[in-house]
CSV table of C-alpha atoms in Angstrom, one decimal:
chain,number,residue,atom,x,y,z
A,1,GLY,CA,100.4,113.8,110.4
A,2,GLU,CA,103.8,112.2,110.9
A,3,ASN,CA,107.1,113.1,109.4
A,4,VAL,CA,109.5,110.3,108.7
A,5,GLU,CA,113.0,111.1,107.6
A,6,GLN,CA,115.3,108.4,106.2
A,7,HIS,CA,119.0,108.3,105.6
A,8,PRO,CA,121.0,107.7,103.3
A,9,SER,CA,119.1,107.8,100.0
A,10,THR,CA,121.5,105.4,98.5
A,11,LEU,CA,124.0,102.9,100.0
A,12,SER,CA,126.4,100.7,98.2
A,13,VAL,CA,128.4,97.9,100.2
A,14,GLN,CA,130.5,95.0,99.3
A,15,GLU,CA,128.9,91.6,99.5
A,16,GLY,CA,129.4,90.3,103.2
A,17,ASP,CA,129.6,93.7,104.7
A,18,SER,CA,126.9,95.1,107.0
A,19,ALA,CA,124.3,97.8,105.9
A,20,VAL,CA,122.6,100.3,108.4
A,21,ILE,CA,119.7,102.6,107.4
A,22,LYS,CA,118.5,105.1,109.8
A,23,CYS,CA,115.0,106.7,110.3
A,24,THR,CA,113.7,109.4,112.5
A,25,TYR,CA,110.1,110.4,113.3
A,26,SER,CA,108.5,113.4,114.8
A,27,ASP,CA,105.6,112.5,117.0
A,28,SER,CA,106.0,110.3,120.1
A,29,ALA,CA,102.5,109.1,119.4
A,30,SER,CA,103.6,106.8,116.7
A,31,ASN,CA,103.7,103.2,118.1
A,32,TYR,CA,104.7,100.8,115.3
A,33,PHE,CA,107.6,100.9,112.9
A,34,PRO,CA,107.7,98.4,110.1
A,35,TRP,CA,110.5,98.1,107.3
A,36,TYR,CA,109.7,97.4,103.7
A,37,LYS,CA,111.9,96.0,100.8
A,38,GLN,CA,110.6,97.1,97.4
A,39,GLU,CA,112.2,95.6,94.3
A,40,LEU,CA,111.7,97.6,91.1
A,41,GLY,CA,108.1,97.6,89.9
A,42,LYS,CA,106.9,95.4,92.6
A,43,ARG,CA,104.9,95.8,95.8
A,44,PRO,CA,106.6,96.5,99.0
A,45,GLN,CA,107.2,93.5,101.3
A,46,LEU,CA,107.4,93.6,105.0
A,47,ILE,CA,110.7,92.5,106.2
A,48,ILE,CA,110.8,93.3,109.8
A,49,ASP,CA,108.8,95.5,112.2
A,50,ILE,CA,109.1,96.7,115.8
A,51,ARG,CA,106.6,98.0,118.3
A,52,SER,CA,107.3,100.9,120.5
A,53,ASN,CA,107.5,98.8,123.7
A,54,VAL,CA,110.4,96.9,122.3
A,55,GLY,CA,114.1,98.2,121.9
A,56,GLU,CA,115.4,95.6,119.5
A,57,LYS,CA,114.1,92.8,117.2
A,58,LYS,CA,116.3,90.4,115.3
A,59,ASP,CA,115.3,87.9,112.4
A,60,GLN,CA,118.4,86.2,111.0
A,61,ARG,CA,120.4,88.7,109.1
A,62,ILE,CA,118.0,91.5,109.8
A,63,ALA,CA,117.8,93.5,113.0
A,64,VAL,CA,115.8,96.7,113.8
A,65,THR,CA,116.6,99.0,116.8
A,66,LEU,CA,114.3,101.6,118.2
A,67,ASN,CA,115.1,104.5,120.5
A,68,LYS,CA,111.9,106.0,121.7
A,69,THR,CA,113.4,108.9,123.5
A,70,ALA,CA,115.3,110.2,120.6
A,71,LYS,CA,112.7,109.1,118.2
A,72,HIS,CA,114.9,107.2,115.8
A,73,PHE,CA,115.0,103.6,114.5
A,74,SER,CA,117.5,101.7,112.4
A,75,LEU,CA,117.5,98.8,110.1
A,76,HIS,CA,120.7,96.5,110.2
A,77,ILE,CA,121.4,93.9,107.6
A,78,THR,CA,124.6,91.7,108.2
A,79,GLU,CA,126.4,89.6,105.8
A,80,THR,CA,124.8,91.3,102.7
A,81,GLN,CA,124.1,89.4,99.7
A,82,PRO,CA,123.5,90.7,96.0
A,83,GLU,CA,119.8,89.6,96.4
A,84,ASP,CA,119.5,92.1,99.2
A,85,SER,CA,119.9,94.9,96.7
A,86,ALA,CA,116.5,96.8,96.5
A,87,VAL,CA,114.9,100.0,98.0
A,88,TYR,CA,114.1,100.0,101.6
A,89,PHE,CA,111.5,102.1,103.2
A,90,CYS,CA,110.8,102.6,106.8
A,91,ALA,CA,107.4,103.6,108.1
A,92,ALA,CA,105.7,104.8,111.3
A,93,ARG,CA,102.3,104.1,112.3
A,94,HIS,CA,100.6,107.3,113.6
A,95,PHE,CA,96.9,106.9,114.8
A,96,ASN,CA,96.3,104.0,112.4
A,97,LYS,CA,97.8,105.7,109.4
A,98,PHE,CA,101.3,104.9,107.9
A,99,TYR,CA,103.8,107.3,107.0
A,100,PHE,CA,106.9,106.4,105.0
A,101,GLY,CA,110.5,107.6,104.8
A,102,SER,CA,111.9,108.6,101.5
A,103,GLY,CA,113.6,105.1,100.7
A,104,THR,CA,117.1,104.0,100.6
A,105,LYS,CA,118.5,102.3,97.5
A,106,LEU,CA,120.7,99.5,98.7
A,107,ASN,CA,123.3,98.2,96.1
A,108,VAL,CA,125.2,95.0,97.3
A,109,LYS,CA,128.3,94.6,95.0
A,110,PRO,CA,129.4,91.0,94.5
B,1,GLY,CA,100.6,86.2,104.6
B,2,ALA,CA,97.4,87.9,103.6
B,3,VAL,CA,96.8,88.7,99.8
B,4,VAL,CA,95.6,92.0,98.5
B,5,SER,CA,94.8,92.1,94.7
B,6,GLN,CA,94.9,95.5,92.7
B,7,HIS,CA,93.7,96.0,89.2
B,8,PRO,CA,94.5,97.0,86.7
B,9,SER,CA,98.3,96.8,86.9
B,10,ARG,CA,98.8,99.3,84.0
B,11,VAL,CA,96.5,101.7,82.4
B,12,ILE,CA,97.2,104.1,79.6
B,13,CYS,CA,94.4,106.9,79.0
B,14,LYS,CA,93.8,110.0,77.3
B,15,SER,CA,93.8,113.4,79.0
B,16,GLY,CA,90.2,114.1,80.4
B,17,THR,CA,89.1,110.5,81.1
B,18,SER,CA,88.4,108.9,84.3
B,19,VAL,CA,90.1,105.8,85.5
B,20,LYS,CA,89.0,103.4,88.1
B,21,ILE,CA,91.4,101.3,90.1
B,22,GLU,CA,90.3,98.3,92.3
B,23,CYS,CA,91.9,97.1,95.5
B,24,ARG,CA,90.6,93.8,97.1
B,25,SER,CA,91.5,91.8,100.2
B,26,LEU,CA,91.2,88.3,99.1
B,27,ASP,CA,91.4,86.3,102.4
B,28,PHE,CA,90.6,88.7,105.0
B,29,GLN,CA,88.2,91.5,105.6
B,30,ALA,CA,89.5,95.1,105.6
B,31,THR,CA,87.4,97.8,107.2
B,32,THR,CA,90.2,100.3,106.3
B,33,MET,CA,92.3,100.4,103.1
B,34,PHE,CA,95.0,103.0,102.4
B,35,TRP,CA,95.8,104.6,98.9
B,36,TYR,CA,99.3,105.8,98.2
B,37,ARG,CA,100.8,107.4,95.3
B,38,GLN,CA,104.4,106.8,94.4
B,39,PHE,CA,106.6,108.9,91.9
B,40,PRO,CA,109.7,107.3,90.2
B,41,LYS,CA,112.5,106.7,92.8
B,42,GLN,CA,110.4,108.3,95.6
B,43,SER,CA,108.5,107.3,98.7
B,44,LEU,CA,104.9,106.2,99.1
B,45,MET,CA,102.8,109.3,99.8
B,46,LEU,CA,99.7,108.6,101.7
B,47,MET,CA,96.7,110.0,99.9
B,48,ALA,CA,93.7,108.8,101.7
B,49,THR,CA,92.2,106.4,104.1
B,50,SER,CA,89.3,104.4,102.7
B,51,ASN,CA,86.7,103.3,105.4
B,52,GLU,CA,84.1,100.8,104.8
B,53,GLY,CA,80.6,102.4,105.4
B,54,SER,CA,81.7,105.9,105.6
B,55,LYS,CA,83.6,108.6,103.8
B,56,ALA,CA,87.2,108.4,103.1
B,57,THR,CA,89.6,110.8,104.9
B,58,TYR,CA,92.2,112.7,102.6
B,59,GLU,CA,95.5,113.8,103.4
B,60,GLN,CA,96.4,117.4,103.3
B,61,GLY,CA,96.9,118.7,99.7
B,62,VAL,CA,94.9,115.8,98.1
B,63,GLU,CA,91.8,116.7,96.2
B,64,LYS,CA,88.9,114.6,97.2
B,65,ASP,CA,86.9,115.6,94.1
B,66,LYS,CA,89.8,114.6,91.9
B,67,PHE,CA,90.5,111.1,93.6
B,68,LEU,CA,87.1,109.7,94.3
B,69,ILE,CA,87.3,106.7,96.9
B,70,ASN,CA,84.5,104.2,97.5
B,71,HIS,CA,84.8,101.5,100.0
B,72,ALA,CA,81.9,99.3,98.7
B,73,SER,CA,82.3,96.2,100.9
B,74,LEU,CA,84.6,94.8,103.4
B,75,THR,CA,86.9,93.4,100.7
B,76,LEU,CA,86.8,96.1,98.1
B,77,SER,CA,88.0,99.8,97.9
B,78,THR,CA,88.0,101.8,94.5
B,79,LEU,CA,90.0,104.8,93.6
B,80,THR,CA,88.8,106.7,90.6
B,81,VAL,CA,91.1,109.3,89.1
B,82,THR,CA,88.5,111.8,87.5
B,83,SER,CA,89.4,113.8,84.5
B,84,ALA,CA,92.9,112.6,84.4
B,85,HIS,CA,95.7,114.7,83.1
B,86,PRO,CA,99.5,114.1,82.5
B,87,GLU,CA,100.4,115.2,86.0
B,88,ASP,CA,98.3,112.5,87.3
B,89,SER,CA,100.6,109.9,85.8
B,90,SER,CA,102.1,108.0,88.6
B,91,PHE,CA,102.3,104.5,90.5
B,92,TYR,CA,99.2,104.1,92.6
B,93,ILE,CA,99.3,101.4,95.4
B,94,CYS,CA,96.8,100.3,98.0
B,95,SER,CA,97.2,98.4,101.2
B,96,ALA,CA,95.1,96.9,103.7
B,97,PRO,CA,95.9,96.0,107.5
B,98,ASP,CA,95.0,92.6,108.5
B,99,GLY,CA,93.4,93.4,111.8
B,100,GLY,CA,92.6,89.8,112.4
B,101,ARG,CA,95.5,87.3,112.0
B,102,ALA,CA,98.5,89.9,112.1
B,103,LYS,CA,97.0,92.9,113.6
B,104,ASN,CA,97.8,96.2,111.9
B,105,ILE,CA,100.5,94.7,109.5
B,106,GLN,CA,99.9,96.2,106.1
B,107,TYR,CA,99.6,94.2,102.9
B,108,PHE,CA,100.2,95.9,99.6
B,109,GLY,CA,98.6,95.5,96.4
B,110,ALA,CA,100.9,95.0,93.3
B,111,GLY,CA,100.3,98.8,92.3
B,112,THR,CA,98.9,100.4,89.2
B,113,ARG,CA,100.9,102.3,86.8
B,114,LEU,CA,98.8,105.1,85.3
B,115,SER,CA,99.9,107.0,82.2
B,116,VAL,CA,98.0,109.9,81.1
B,117,LEU,CA,98.7,110.9,77.6
């Protein structure tokens, strides 16, 4: 399979600051990298994704960058708001299966 | 986006009983569905891939006789936890990629919290 590592496990920021979450993957065959936000007891929700032929993608306050050579990708949230507080998971698609990082609990302090 | 329905949302059962969890794609056909297990404050661990019309494929370390998967139609996959024990207590969640409208984007069910007494 694929091995996805995610850091940090917890992240606390002040409202308005930026948050960065980083993931690495092990197999260059992985070609699609989604990010999910999961609130307590709820299903993961896709917030942004990036394909392996793209280096960066942005959607309002959220951006994702991908470095294929180094096999790492990052989630960037700018101007954080309290409602951004949740657990965020990165994932990698490897031969049509999805493997997830261990999650980052983001706490945005008002 | 596409909708995936998962039932039941919560089940409490006695040790030794079997529990069936259903995962339905409501507005798209899913030839493939995935089953995950999530422990508290941990990530989603892929258990198996459910394939319509053929046997499920299991990840290493997952007992196929313990976790029976049946993909009965293009919109329904079921996971049966057989002879459940307390260590099987967990949050089980399914997902299905919508290969049509938004190719390979996964849509998740709401999850099933299983508690085995």
